[in-house]
PDB file of C-alpha atoms in Angstrom:
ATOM      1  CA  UNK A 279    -101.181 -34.375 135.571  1.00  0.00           C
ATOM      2  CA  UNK A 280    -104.692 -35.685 135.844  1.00  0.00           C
ATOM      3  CA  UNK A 281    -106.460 -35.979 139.381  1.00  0.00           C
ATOM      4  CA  UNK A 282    -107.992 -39.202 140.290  1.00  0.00           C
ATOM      5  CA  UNK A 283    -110.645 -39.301 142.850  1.00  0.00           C
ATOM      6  CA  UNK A 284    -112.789 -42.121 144.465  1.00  0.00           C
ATOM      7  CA  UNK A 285    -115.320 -42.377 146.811  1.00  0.00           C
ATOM      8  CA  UNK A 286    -116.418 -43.173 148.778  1.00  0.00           C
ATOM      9  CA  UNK A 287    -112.999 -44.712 150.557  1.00  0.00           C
ATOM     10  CA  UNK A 288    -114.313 -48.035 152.592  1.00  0.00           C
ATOM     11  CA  UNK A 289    -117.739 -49.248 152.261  1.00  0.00           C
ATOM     12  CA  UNK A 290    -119.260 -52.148 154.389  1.00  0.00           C
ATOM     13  CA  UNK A 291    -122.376 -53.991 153.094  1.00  0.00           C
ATOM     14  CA  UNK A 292    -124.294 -56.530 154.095  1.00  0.00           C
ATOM     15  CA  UNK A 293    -124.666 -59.579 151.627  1.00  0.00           C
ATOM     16  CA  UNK A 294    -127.476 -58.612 148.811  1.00  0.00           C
ATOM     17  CA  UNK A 295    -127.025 -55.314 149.350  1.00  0.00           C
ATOM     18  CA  UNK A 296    -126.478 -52.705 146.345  1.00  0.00           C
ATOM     19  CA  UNK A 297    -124.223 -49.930 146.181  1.00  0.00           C
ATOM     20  CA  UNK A 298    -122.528 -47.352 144.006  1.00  0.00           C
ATOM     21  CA  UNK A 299    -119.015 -46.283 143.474  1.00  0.00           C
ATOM     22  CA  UNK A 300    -117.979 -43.011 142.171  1.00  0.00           C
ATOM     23  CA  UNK A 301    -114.549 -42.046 140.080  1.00  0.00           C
ATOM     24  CA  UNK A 302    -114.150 -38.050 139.148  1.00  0.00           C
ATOM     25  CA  UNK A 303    -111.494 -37.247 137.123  1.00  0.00           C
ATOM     26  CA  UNK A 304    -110.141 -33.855 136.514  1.00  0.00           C
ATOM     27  CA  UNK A 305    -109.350 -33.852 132.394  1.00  0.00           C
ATOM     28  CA  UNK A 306    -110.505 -35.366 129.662  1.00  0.00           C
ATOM     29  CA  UNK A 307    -109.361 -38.769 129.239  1.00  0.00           C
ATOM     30  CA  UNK A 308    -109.198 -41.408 126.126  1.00  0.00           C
ATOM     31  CA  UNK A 309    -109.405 -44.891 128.416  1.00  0.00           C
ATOM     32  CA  UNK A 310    -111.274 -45.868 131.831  1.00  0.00           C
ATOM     33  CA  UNK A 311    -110.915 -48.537 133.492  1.00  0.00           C
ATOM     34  CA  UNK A 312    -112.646 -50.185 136.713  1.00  0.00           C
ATOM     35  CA  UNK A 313    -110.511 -52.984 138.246  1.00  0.00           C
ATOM     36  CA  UNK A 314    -111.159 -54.961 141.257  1.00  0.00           C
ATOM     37  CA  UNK A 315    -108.361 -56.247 143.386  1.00  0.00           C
ATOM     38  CA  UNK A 316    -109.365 -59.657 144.833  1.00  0.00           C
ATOM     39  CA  UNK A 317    -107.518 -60.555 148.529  1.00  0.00           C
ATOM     40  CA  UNK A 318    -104.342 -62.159 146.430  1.00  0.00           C
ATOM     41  CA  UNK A 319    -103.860 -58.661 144.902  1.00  0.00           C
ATOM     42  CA  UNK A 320    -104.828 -59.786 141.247  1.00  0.00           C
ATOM     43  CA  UNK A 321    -106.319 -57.119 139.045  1.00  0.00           C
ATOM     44  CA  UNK A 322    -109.372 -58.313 137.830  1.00  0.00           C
ATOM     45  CA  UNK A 323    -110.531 -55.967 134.339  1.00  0.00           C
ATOM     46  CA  UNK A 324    -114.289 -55.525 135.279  1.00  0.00           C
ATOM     47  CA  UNK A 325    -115.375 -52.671 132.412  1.00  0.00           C
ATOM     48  CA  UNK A 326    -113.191 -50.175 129.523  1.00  0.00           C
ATOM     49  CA  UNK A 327    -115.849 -47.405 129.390  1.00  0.00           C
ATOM     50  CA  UNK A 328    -114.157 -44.365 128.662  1.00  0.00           C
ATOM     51  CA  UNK A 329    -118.049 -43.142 127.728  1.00  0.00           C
ATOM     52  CA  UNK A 330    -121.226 -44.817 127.924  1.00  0.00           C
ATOM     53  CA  UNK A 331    -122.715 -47.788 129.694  1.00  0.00           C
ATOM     54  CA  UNK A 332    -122.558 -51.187 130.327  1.00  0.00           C
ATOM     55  CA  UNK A 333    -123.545 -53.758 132.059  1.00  0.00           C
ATOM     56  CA  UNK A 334    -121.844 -57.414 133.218  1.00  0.00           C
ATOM     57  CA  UNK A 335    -124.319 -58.954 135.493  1.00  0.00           C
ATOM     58  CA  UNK A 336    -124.547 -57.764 138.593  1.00  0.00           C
ATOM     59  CA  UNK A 337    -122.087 -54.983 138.071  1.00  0.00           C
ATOM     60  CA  UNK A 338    -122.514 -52.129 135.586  1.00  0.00           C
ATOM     61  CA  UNK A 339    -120.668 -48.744 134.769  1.00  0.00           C
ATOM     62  CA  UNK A 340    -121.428 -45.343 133.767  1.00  0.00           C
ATOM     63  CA  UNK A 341    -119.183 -42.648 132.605  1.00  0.00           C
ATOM     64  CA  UNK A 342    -120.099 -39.319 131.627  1.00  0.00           C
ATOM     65  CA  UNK A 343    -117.225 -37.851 130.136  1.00  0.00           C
ATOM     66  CA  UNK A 344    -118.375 -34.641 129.580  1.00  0.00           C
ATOM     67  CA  UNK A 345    -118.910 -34.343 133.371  1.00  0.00           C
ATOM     68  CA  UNK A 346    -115.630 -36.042 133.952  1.00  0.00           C
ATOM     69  CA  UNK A 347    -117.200 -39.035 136.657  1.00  0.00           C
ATOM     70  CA  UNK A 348    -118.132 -43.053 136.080  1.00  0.00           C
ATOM     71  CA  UNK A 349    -119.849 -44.994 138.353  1.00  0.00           C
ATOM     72  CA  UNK A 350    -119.648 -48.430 139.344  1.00  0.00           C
ATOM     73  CA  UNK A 351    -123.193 -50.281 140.157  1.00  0.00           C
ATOM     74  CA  UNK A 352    -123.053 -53.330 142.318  1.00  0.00           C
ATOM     75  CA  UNK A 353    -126.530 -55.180 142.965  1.00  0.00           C
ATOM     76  CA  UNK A 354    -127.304 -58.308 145.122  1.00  0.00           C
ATOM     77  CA  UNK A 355    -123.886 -58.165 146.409  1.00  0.00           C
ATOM     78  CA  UNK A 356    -121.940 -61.256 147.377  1.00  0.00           C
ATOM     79  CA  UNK A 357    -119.394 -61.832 149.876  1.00  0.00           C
ATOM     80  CA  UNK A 358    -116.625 -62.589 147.068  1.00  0.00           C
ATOM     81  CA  UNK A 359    -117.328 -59.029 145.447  1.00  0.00           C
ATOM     82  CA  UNK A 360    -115.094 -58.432 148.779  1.00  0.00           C
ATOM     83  CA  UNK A 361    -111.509 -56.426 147.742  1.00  0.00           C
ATOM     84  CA  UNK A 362    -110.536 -52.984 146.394  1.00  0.00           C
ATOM     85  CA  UNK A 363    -112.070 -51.200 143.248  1.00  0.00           C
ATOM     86  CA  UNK A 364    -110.142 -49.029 141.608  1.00  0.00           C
ATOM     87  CA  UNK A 365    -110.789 -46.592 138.772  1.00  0.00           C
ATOM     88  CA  UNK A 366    -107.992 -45.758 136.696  1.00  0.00           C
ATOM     89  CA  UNK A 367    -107.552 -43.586 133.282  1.00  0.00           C
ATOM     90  CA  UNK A 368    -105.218 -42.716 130.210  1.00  0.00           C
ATOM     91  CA  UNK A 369    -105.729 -38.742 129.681  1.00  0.00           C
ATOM     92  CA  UNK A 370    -102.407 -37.333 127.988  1.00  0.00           C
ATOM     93  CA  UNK A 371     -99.924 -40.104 126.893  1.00  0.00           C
ATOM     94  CA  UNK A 372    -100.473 -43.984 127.038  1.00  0.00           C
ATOM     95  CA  UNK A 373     -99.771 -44.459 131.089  1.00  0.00           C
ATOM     96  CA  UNK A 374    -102.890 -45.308 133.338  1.00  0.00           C
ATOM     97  CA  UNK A 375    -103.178 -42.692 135.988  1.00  0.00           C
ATOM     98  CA  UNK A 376    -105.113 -44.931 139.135  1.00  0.00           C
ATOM     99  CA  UNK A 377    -107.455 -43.485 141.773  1.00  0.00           C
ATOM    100  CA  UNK A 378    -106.861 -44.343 145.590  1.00  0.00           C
ATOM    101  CA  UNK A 379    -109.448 -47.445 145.326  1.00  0.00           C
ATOM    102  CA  UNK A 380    -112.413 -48.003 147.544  1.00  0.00           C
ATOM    103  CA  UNK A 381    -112.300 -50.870 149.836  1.00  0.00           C
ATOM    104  CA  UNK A 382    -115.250 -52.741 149.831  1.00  0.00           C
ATOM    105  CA  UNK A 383    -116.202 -55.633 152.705  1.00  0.00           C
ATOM    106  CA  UNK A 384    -119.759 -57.679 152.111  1.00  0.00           C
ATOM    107  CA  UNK A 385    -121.001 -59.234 155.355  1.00  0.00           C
ATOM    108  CA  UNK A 386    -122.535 -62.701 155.078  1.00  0.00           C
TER     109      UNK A 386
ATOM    110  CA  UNK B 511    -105.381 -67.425 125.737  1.00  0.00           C
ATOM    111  CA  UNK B 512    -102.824 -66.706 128.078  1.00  0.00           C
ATOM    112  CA  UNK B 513    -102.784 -63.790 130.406  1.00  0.00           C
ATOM    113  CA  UNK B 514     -99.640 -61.709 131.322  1.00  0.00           C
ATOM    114  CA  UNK B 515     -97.206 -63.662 133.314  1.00  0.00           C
ATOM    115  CA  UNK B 516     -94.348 -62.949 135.395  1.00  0.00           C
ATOM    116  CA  UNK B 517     -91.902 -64.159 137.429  1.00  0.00           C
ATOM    117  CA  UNK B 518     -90.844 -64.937 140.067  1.00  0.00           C
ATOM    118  CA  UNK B 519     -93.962 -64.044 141.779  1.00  0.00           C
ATOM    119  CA  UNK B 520     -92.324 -63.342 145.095  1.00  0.00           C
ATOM    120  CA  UNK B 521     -88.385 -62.265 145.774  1.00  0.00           C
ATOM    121  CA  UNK B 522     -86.730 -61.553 148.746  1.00  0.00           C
ATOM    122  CA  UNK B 523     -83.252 -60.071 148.570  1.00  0.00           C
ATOM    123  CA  UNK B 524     -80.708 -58.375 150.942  1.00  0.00           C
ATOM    124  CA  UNK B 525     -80.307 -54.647 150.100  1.00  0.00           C
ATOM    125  CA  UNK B 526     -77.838 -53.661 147.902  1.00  0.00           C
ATOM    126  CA  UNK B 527     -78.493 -56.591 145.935  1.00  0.00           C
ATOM    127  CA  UNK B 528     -79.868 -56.291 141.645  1.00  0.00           C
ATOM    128  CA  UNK B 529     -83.144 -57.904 140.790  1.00  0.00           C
ATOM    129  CA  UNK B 530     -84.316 -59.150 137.759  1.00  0.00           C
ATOM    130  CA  UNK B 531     -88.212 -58.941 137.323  1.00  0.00           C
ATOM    131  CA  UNK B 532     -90.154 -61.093 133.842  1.00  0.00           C
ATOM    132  CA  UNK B 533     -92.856 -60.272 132.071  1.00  0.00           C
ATOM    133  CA  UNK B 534     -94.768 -61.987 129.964  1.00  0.00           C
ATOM    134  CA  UNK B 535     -97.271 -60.261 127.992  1.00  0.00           C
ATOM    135  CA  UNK B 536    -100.501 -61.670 126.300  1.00  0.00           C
ATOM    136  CA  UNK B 537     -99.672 -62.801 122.618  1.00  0.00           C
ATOM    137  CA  UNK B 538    -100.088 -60.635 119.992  1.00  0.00           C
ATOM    138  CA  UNK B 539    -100.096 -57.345 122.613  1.00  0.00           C
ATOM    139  CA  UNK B 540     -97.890 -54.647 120.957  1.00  0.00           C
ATOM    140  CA  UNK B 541     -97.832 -51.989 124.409  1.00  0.00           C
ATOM    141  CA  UNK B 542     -96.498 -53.477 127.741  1.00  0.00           C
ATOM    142  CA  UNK B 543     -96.421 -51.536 131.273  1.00  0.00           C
ATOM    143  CA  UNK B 544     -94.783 -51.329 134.167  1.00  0.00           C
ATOM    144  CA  UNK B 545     -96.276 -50.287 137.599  1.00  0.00           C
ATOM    145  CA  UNK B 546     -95.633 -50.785 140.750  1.00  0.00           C
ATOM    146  CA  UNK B 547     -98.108 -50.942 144.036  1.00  0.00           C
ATOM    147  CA  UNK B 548     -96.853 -49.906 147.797  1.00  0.00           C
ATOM    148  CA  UNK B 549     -98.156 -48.704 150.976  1.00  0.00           C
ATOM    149  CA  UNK B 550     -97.452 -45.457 150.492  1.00  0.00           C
ATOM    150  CA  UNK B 551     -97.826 -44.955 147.014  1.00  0.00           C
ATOM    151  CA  UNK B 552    -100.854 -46.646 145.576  1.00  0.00           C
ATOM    152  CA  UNK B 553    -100.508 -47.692 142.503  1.00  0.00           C
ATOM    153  CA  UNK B 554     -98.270 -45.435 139.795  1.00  0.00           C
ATOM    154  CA  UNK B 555     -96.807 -45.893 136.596  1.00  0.00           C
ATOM    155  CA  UNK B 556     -92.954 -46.785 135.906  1.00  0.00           C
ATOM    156  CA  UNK B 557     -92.578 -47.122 132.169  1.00  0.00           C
ATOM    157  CA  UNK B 558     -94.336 -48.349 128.989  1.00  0.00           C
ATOM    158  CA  UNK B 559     -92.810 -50.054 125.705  1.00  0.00           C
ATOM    159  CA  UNK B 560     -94.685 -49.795 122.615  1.00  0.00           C
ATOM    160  CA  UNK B 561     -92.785 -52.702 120.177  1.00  0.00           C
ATOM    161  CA  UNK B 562     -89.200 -52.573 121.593  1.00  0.00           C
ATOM    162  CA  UNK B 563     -88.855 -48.779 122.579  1.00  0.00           C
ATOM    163  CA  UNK B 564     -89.991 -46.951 126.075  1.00  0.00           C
ATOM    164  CA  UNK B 565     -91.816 -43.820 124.579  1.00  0.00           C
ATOM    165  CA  UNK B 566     -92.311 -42.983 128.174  1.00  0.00           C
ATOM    166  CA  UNK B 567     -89.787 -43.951 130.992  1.00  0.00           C
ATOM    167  CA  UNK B 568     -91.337 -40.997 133.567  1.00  0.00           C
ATOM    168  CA  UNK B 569     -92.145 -43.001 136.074  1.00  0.00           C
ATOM    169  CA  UNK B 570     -89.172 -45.130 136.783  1.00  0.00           C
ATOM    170  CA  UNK B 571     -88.263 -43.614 140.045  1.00  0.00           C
ATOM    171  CA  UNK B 572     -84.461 -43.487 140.101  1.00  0.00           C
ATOM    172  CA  UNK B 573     -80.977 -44.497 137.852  1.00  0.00           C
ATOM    173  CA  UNK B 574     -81.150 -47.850 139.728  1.00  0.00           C
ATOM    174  CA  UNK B 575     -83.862 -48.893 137.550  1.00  0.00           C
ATOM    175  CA  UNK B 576     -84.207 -49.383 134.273  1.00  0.00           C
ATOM    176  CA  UNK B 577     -86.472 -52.517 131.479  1.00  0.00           C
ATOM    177  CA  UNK B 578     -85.794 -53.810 128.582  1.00  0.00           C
ATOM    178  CA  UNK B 579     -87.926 -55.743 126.261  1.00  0.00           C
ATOM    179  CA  UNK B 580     -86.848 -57.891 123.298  1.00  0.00           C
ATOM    180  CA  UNK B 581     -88.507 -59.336 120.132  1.00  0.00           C
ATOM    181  CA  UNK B 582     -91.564 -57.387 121.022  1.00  0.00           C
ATOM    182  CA  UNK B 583     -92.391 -59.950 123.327  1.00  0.00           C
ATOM    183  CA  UNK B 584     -90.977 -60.545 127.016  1.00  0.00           C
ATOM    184  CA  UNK B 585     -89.436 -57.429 128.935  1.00  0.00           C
ATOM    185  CA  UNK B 586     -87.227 -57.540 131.867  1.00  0.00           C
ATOM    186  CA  UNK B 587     -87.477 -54.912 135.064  1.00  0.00           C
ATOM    187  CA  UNK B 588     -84.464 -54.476 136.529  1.00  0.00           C
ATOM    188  CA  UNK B 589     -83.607 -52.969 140.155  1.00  0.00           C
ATOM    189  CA  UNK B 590     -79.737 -52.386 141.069  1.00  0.00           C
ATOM    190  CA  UNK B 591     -78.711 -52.222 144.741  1.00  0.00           C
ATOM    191  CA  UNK B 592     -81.951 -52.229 145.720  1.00  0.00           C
ATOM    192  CA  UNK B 593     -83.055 -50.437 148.962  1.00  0.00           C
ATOM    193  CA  UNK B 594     -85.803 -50.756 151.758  1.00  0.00           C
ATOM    194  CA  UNK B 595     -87.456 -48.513 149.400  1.00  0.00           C
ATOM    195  CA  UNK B 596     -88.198 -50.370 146.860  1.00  0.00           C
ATOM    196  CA  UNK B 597     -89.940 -52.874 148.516  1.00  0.00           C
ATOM    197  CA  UNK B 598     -93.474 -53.249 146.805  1.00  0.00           C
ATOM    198  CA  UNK B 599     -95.582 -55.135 144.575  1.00  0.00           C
ATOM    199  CA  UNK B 600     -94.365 -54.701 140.707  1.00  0.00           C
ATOM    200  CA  UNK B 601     -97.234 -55.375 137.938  1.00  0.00           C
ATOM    201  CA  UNK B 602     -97.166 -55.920 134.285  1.00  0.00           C
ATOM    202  CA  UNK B 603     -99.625 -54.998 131.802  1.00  0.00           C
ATOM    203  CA  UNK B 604     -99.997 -55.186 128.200  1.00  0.00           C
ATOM    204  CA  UNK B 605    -102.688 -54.194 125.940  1.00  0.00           C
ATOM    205  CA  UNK B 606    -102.973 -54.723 121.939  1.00  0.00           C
ATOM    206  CA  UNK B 607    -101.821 -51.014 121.209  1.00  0.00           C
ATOM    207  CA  UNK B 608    -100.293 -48.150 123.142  1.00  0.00           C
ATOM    208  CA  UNK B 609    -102.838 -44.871 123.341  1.00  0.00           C
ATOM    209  CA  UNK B 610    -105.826 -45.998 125.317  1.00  0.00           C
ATOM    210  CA  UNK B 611    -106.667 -49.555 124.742  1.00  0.00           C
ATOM    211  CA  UNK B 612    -107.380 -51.970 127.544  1.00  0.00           C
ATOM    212  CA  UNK B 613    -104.620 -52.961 129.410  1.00  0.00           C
ATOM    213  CA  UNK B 614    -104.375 -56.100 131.581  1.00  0.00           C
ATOM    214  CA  UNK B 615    -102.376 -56.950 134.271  1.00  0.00           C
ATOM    215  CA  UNK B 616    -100.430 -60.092 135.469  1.00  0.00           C
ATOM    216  CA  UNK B 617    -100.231 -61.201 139.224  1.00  0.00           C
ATOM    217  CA  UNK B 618     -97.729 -59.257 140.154  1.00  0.00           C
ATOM    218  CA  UNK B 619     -93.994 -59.883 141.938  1.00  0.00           C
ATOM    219  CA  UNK B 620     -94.017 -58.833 145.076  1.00  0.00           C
ATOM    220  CA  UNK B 621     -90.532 -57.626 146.136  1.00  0.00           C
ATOM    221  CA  UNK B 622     -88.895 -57.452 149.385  1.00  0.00           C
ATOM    222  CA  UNK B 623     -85.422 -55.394 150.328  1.00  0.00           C
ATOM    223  CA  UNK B 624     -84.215 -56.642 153.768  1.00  0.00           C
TER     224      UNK B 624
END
């Protein structure tokens, strides 16, 4: 099945920091997905980009399908961006395959 | 609207014990997912329902599980003598159509096997 791989694994920031979070995949895929987990283990839907860009305010995403990768912008972060990002995807079938997450800790 | 539901959001049973885990899906959502999240594991898929039939039932680990949903609405997880195992956070997710639309995902029921 498809390979799932983020990085980079745990990131530390301080507050108003940016950063970028990468997701490789090994096929083609029809859906991607960037979640974040918040502390009460929620999945919060953050971006559906199997291709292209977008943006949400602070955060944005890339994914370059072709290349098999997307990538998660964060700008001015804030301590409540705090949790687990995962990227996940839908290659063959309807299930979504997840990465291993990165865990992400903002510093006030 | 409504997001997915479920319930209860946490159960504790004895092992050996059957478990009954509810979801509700958003309104209107034709697919609806099952995965589960543990230490070990991450997060993987169990089983999907597009309408009332599970195209896809790969992921349910063993016999002692098995889902059902009815009406094309709610769908019920079910666990039979559950082991130490098992213990892990279950999550629901629907999405308008099976085959690569957005799926979202309830809170979660966070099962423990003593």
């Amino acid at each position: 099945g498809i390979q799932v791989e983020q990085s980079p694994p745990d990131l530390i920031l301080q507050e108003g920091a940016n950063s970028t979070l990468r997701c490789n995949f090994s096929d083609s895929v029809n859906n991607l997905q960037w979640f974040h987990q918040n502390p009460w283990g929620q999945l919060i839907n953050l971006f559906y980009i199997p291709s292209g860009t977008k943006q949400n305010g602070r955060l944005s995403a890339t994914t370059v399908a072709t290349e098999r990768y997307s990538l998660l912008y964060i700008s001015s972060s804030q301590t409540t961006d705090s949790g687990v990002y995962f990227c996940a995807v839908v290659s063959s079938g309807d299930k979504l395959t997840f990465g291993t997450g990165t865990r992400l800790a903002v510093r006030p | 609207g409504a997001g997915v539901s479920q319930s209860p959001s946490n159960k504790v049973t004895e092992k050996g014990k059957d478990v009954e885990l509810r979801c509700d899906p958003i309104s209107g959502h034709t697919a609806l997912y099952w995965y589960r999240q543990s230490l070990g594991q991450g997060l993987e898929f169990l089983i999907y329902f597009q309408g009332n039939s599970a195209p896809d039932k790969s992921g349910l680990p063993s016999d002692r599980f098995s889902a059902e949903r009815t009406g094309g609405s709610v769908s019920t997880l079910t666990i039979q003598r559950t082991q130490q195992e098992d213990s892990a956070v279950y999550l629901c997710a629907s999405s308008w159509l099976a085959g690569g639309y957005e799926q979202y995902f309830g809170p979660g029921t966070r099962l423990t096997v003593t």
